[in-house]
Coordinates of C-alpha atoms in Angstrom, one line a residue:
M1 CA 23.9 40.8 52.7
D2 CA 27.0 38.7 52.4
I3 CA 27.1 34.9 53.0
A4 CA 28.9 35.3 56.4
T5 CA 26.2 37.5 57.8
Q6 CA 23.4 35.5 56.3
S7 CA 24.8 32.3 57.7
I8 CA 24.8 33.7 61.3
E9 CA 21.4 35.2 61.4
G10 CA 18.0 33.5 61.3
G11 CA 18.6 30.7 63.8
F12 CA 16.5 29.9 66.8
A13 CA 15.9 32.9 69.1
D14 CA 15.7 30.6 72.1
P15 CA 17.7 27.5 71.1
V16 CA 16.8 25.2 73.9
F17 CA 13.1 26.0 74.0
N18 CA 12.6 26.3 70.3
A19 CA 14.4 22.9 69.7
Q20 CA 12.2 21.3 72.3
T21 CA 9.1 22.7 70.6
V22 CA 10.1 21.4 67.2
F23 CA 11.2 18.0 68.6
R24 CA 7.9 17.5 70.3
A25 CA 6.0 18.3 67.1
I26 CA 8.2 15.7 65.2
M27 CA 7.7 13.1 67.9
D28 CA 3.9 13.6 67.9
A29 CA 3.8 13.4 64.1
M30 CA 5.9 10.2 64.1
A31 CA 3.7 8.7 66.8
R32 CA 0.5 9.6 64.8
P33 CA 1.4 9.3 61.1
G34 CA -0.7 11.5 58.9
S35 CA -1.5 13.9 61.7
V36 CA -0.6 17.5 60.9
Q37 CA 1.3 19.3 63.6
A38 CA 1.3 23.1 63.6
L39 CA 4.7 24.7 63.9
P40 CA 5.3 28.5 64.2
Q41 CA 8.1 30.0 62.2
L42 CA 11.1 29.7 64.5
A43 CA 13.9 29.9 62.0
Q44 CA 14.6 32.3 59.1
P45 CA 17.0 30.4 56.7
P46 CA 18.3 31.6 53.4
A47 CA 16.1 30.5 50.4
P48 CA 15.3 28.0 49.0
L49 CA 15.5 26.3 52.4
A50 CA 12.1 26.9 54.0
A51 CA 11.5 27.8 57.6
T52 CA 9.8 24.5 58.8
A53 CA 12.5 22.3 57.2
A54 CA 15.2 24.5 58.7
A55 CA 13.7 24.3 62.2
V56 CA 13.6 20.5 61.8
A57 CA 17.2 20.5 60.8
L58 CA 18.2 22.7 63.7
S59 CA 16.5 20.5 66.2
L60 CA 17.7 17.1 64.9
C61 CA 21.1 17.7 63.3
D62 CA 24.5 18.1 65.0
N63 CA 28.1 17.4 64.2
D64 CA 27.6 13.6 64.3
T65 CA 24.8 13.6 61.7
P66 CA 25.9 14.1 58.1
I67 CA 23.3 15.9 56.0
W68 CA 22.7 15.4 52.3
L69 CA 21.3 18.3 50.3
D70 CA 19.5 17.9 47.0
P71 CA 20.9 19.7 44.0
R72 CA 18.7 22.8 44.5
L73 CA 20.0 23.3 48.1
Q74 CA 23.5 22.2 47.2
A75 CA 23.8 25.0 44.7
E76 CA 23.3 27.7 47.4
A77 CA 26.4 28.5 49.3
S78 CA 24.4 30.5 51.8
V79 CA 22.2 27.5 52.7
K80 CA 25.3 25.3 53.3
A81 CA 26.9 28.0 55.4
W82 CA 23.8 28.6 57.4
L83 CA 23.3 24.9 58.2
G84 CA 27.0 24.5 59.0
F85 CA 27.0 27.4 61.4
H86 CA 23.7 26.5 63.2
T87 CA 23.9 22.7 63.3
G88 CA 27.6 21.9 62.9
A89 CA 26.5 19.0 60.8
P90 CA 28.9 17.9 58.0
L91 CA 27.6 17.6 54.5
A92 CA 27.3 14.0 53.2
N93 CA 28.9 13.2 49.9
T94 CA 26.2 10.8 48.8
P95 CA 22.6 10.0 49.9
A96 CA 23.8 6.7 51.3
D97 CA 26.1 8.5 53.7
A98 CA 23.5 10.8 55.1
H99 CA 21.7 10.6 58.5
F100 CA 19.4 13.3 57.3
A101 CA 18.5 14.5 53.8
L102 CA 17.0 17.9 53.0
V103 CA 15.1 17.9 49.7
A104 CA 13.8 21.2 48.3
N105 CA 12.5 19.6 45.2
P106 CA 10.9 16.2 46.1
A107 CA 9.4 15.7 42.6
E108 CA 12.9 15.4 41.2
M109 CA 14.6 13.5 44.0
A110 CA 16.6 10.4 43.8
A111 CA 15.0 7.0 44.6
L112 CA 14.3 6.2 48.3
D113 CA 16.5 3.1 48.1
G114 CA 19.5 5.2 47.3
F115 CA 19.5 6.6 50.8
S116 CA 20.9 4.7 53.8
Q117 CA 18.5 1.9 54.7
G118 CA 20.2 1.1 58.1
T119 CA 21.1 -2.6 58.8
Q120 CA 19.1 -5.4 60.4
E121 CA 21.2 -4.9 63.6
Y122 CA 21.1 -1.0 63.4
P123 CA 17.9 -0.1 61.5
D124 CA 18.1 3.4 63.1
R125 CA 21.2 4.2 61.0
S126 CA 19.0 4.9 58.0
T127 CA 18.4 8.3 56.5
T128 CA 15.5 10.5 57.6
L129 CA 14.3 12.5 54.7
I130 CA 13.0 16.0 55.2
L131 CA 10.9 16.9 52.2
L132 CA 9.9 20.6 51.6
V133 CA 6.3 20.6 50.4
D134 CA 4.0 23.5 49.6
D135 CA 1.2 22.1 51.7
L136 CA -0.2 18.9 53.1
A137 CA -3.8 19.1 51.9
S138 CA -4.1 19.9 48.2
G139 CA -2.0 17.1 46.5
P140 CA -3.1 13.6 45.6
S141 CA -4.7 11.9 48.7
L142 CA -2.7 9.2 50.4
L143 CA -4.6 6.8 52.7
L144 CA -2.4 5.7 55.6
E145 CA -2.6 2.6 57.7
G146 CA -0.4 1.1 60.4
P147 CA 0.9 1.6 63.9
G148 CA -0.3 4.8 65.5
I149 CA -3.3 5.1 63.2
E150 CA -6.6 4.0 64.6
K151 CA -8.2 2.9 61.4
T152 CA -7.0 5.1 58.5
A153 CA -5.5 8.6 58.2
M154 CA -5.4 10.7 55.2
I155 CA -2.8 13.3 54.0
A156 CA -2.4 15.0 50.6
P157 CA 1.0 16.5 50.3
V158 CA 1.9 18.6 47.2
G159 CA 4.9 17.8 45.0
M160 CA 5.8 14.3 46.1
P161 CA 8.4 12.2 44.4
R162 CA 7.5 10.3 41.2
H163 CA 6.1 6.8 41.8
F164 CA 6.1 7.6 45.4
V165 CA 3.5 5.0 46.5
E166 CA 5.3 2.2 44.7
Q167 CA 8.6 3.3 46.2
W168 CA 7.1 3.5 49.6
K169 CA 5.7 0.0 49.3
Q170 CA 9.2 -1.3 48.7
N171 CA 10.4 0.8 51.6
N172 CA 7.8 -1.1 53.8
Q173 CA 9.1 -4.4 52.6
R174 CA 12.6 -3.6 53.8
F175 CA 11.4 -3.3 57.4
P176 CA 13.0 -3.1 60.0
R177 CA 15.4 -1.3 57.5
G178 CA 14.1 1.6 55.5
V179 CA 13.8 5.4 55.5
D180 CA 11.5 7.7 57.5
I181 CA 10.0 10.9 56.0
I182 CA 9.3 14.2 57.6
L183 CA 7.0 16.4 55.4
A184 CA 7.8 20.1 56.1
A185 CA 5.2 22.5 54.9
P186 CA 4.8 26.2 55.7
G187 CA 3.7 26.4 59.3
S188 CA 3.2 22.6 59.8
L189 CA 4.7 19.2 59.5
A190 CA 3.6 15.6 59.2
C191 CA 5.6 12.3 59.3
L192 CA 5.6 9.0 57.4
P193 CA 7.6 6.5 59.5
R194 CA 8.7 3.3 57.7
T195 CA 6.0 1.3 59.5
T196 CA 3.2 3.3 57.8
R197 CA 1.5 1.7 54.8
I198 CA 0.0 3.9 52.0
K199 CA -2.9 3.2 49.8
T200 CA -3.8 5.6 47.0
M201 CA -7.4 6.8 46.8
E202 CA -7.9 6.0 43.1
A203 CA -10.5 3.3 42.6

């Protein structure tokens, strides 16, 4: 299949309803950090962009929100064409220019502080990272505390960035600035807003 055909197919079958479904799942996951929200496969993007991450991009990105792609996604012309056709979002030249970042290989990604942190006046101008993970239950356990969590919540995403807990601690310290993270796994997603604190389970 050529790139032109590939870039047109595989978007939302029912754009308004599908986008609302995904947006609601993201809002619920942001409001209750660590909770896993089921999400049916609503998009069929070209590889290596996965369906959940693609659905998140389709519901959040538009022509006013530059997207940064990690090297693995950047290398695929079909992925860039698909995102361009379905979202209209321009590609950001650097992580610091991005409203959203799609990361297919979180274990190798750039440091969190390289992305836009927002400003004290406009903390919402920071980058939201959409990390493609294999699942949310079989990686190292992260114990979560903070707003939206009654006592603690636990999540165990696979393939997270190196030194993630340490980087996240620094992200917390930049509040109200800082990045937010959406973890996109096959069939589900979870969120780590910047207000969430992480403890590792190691004694």
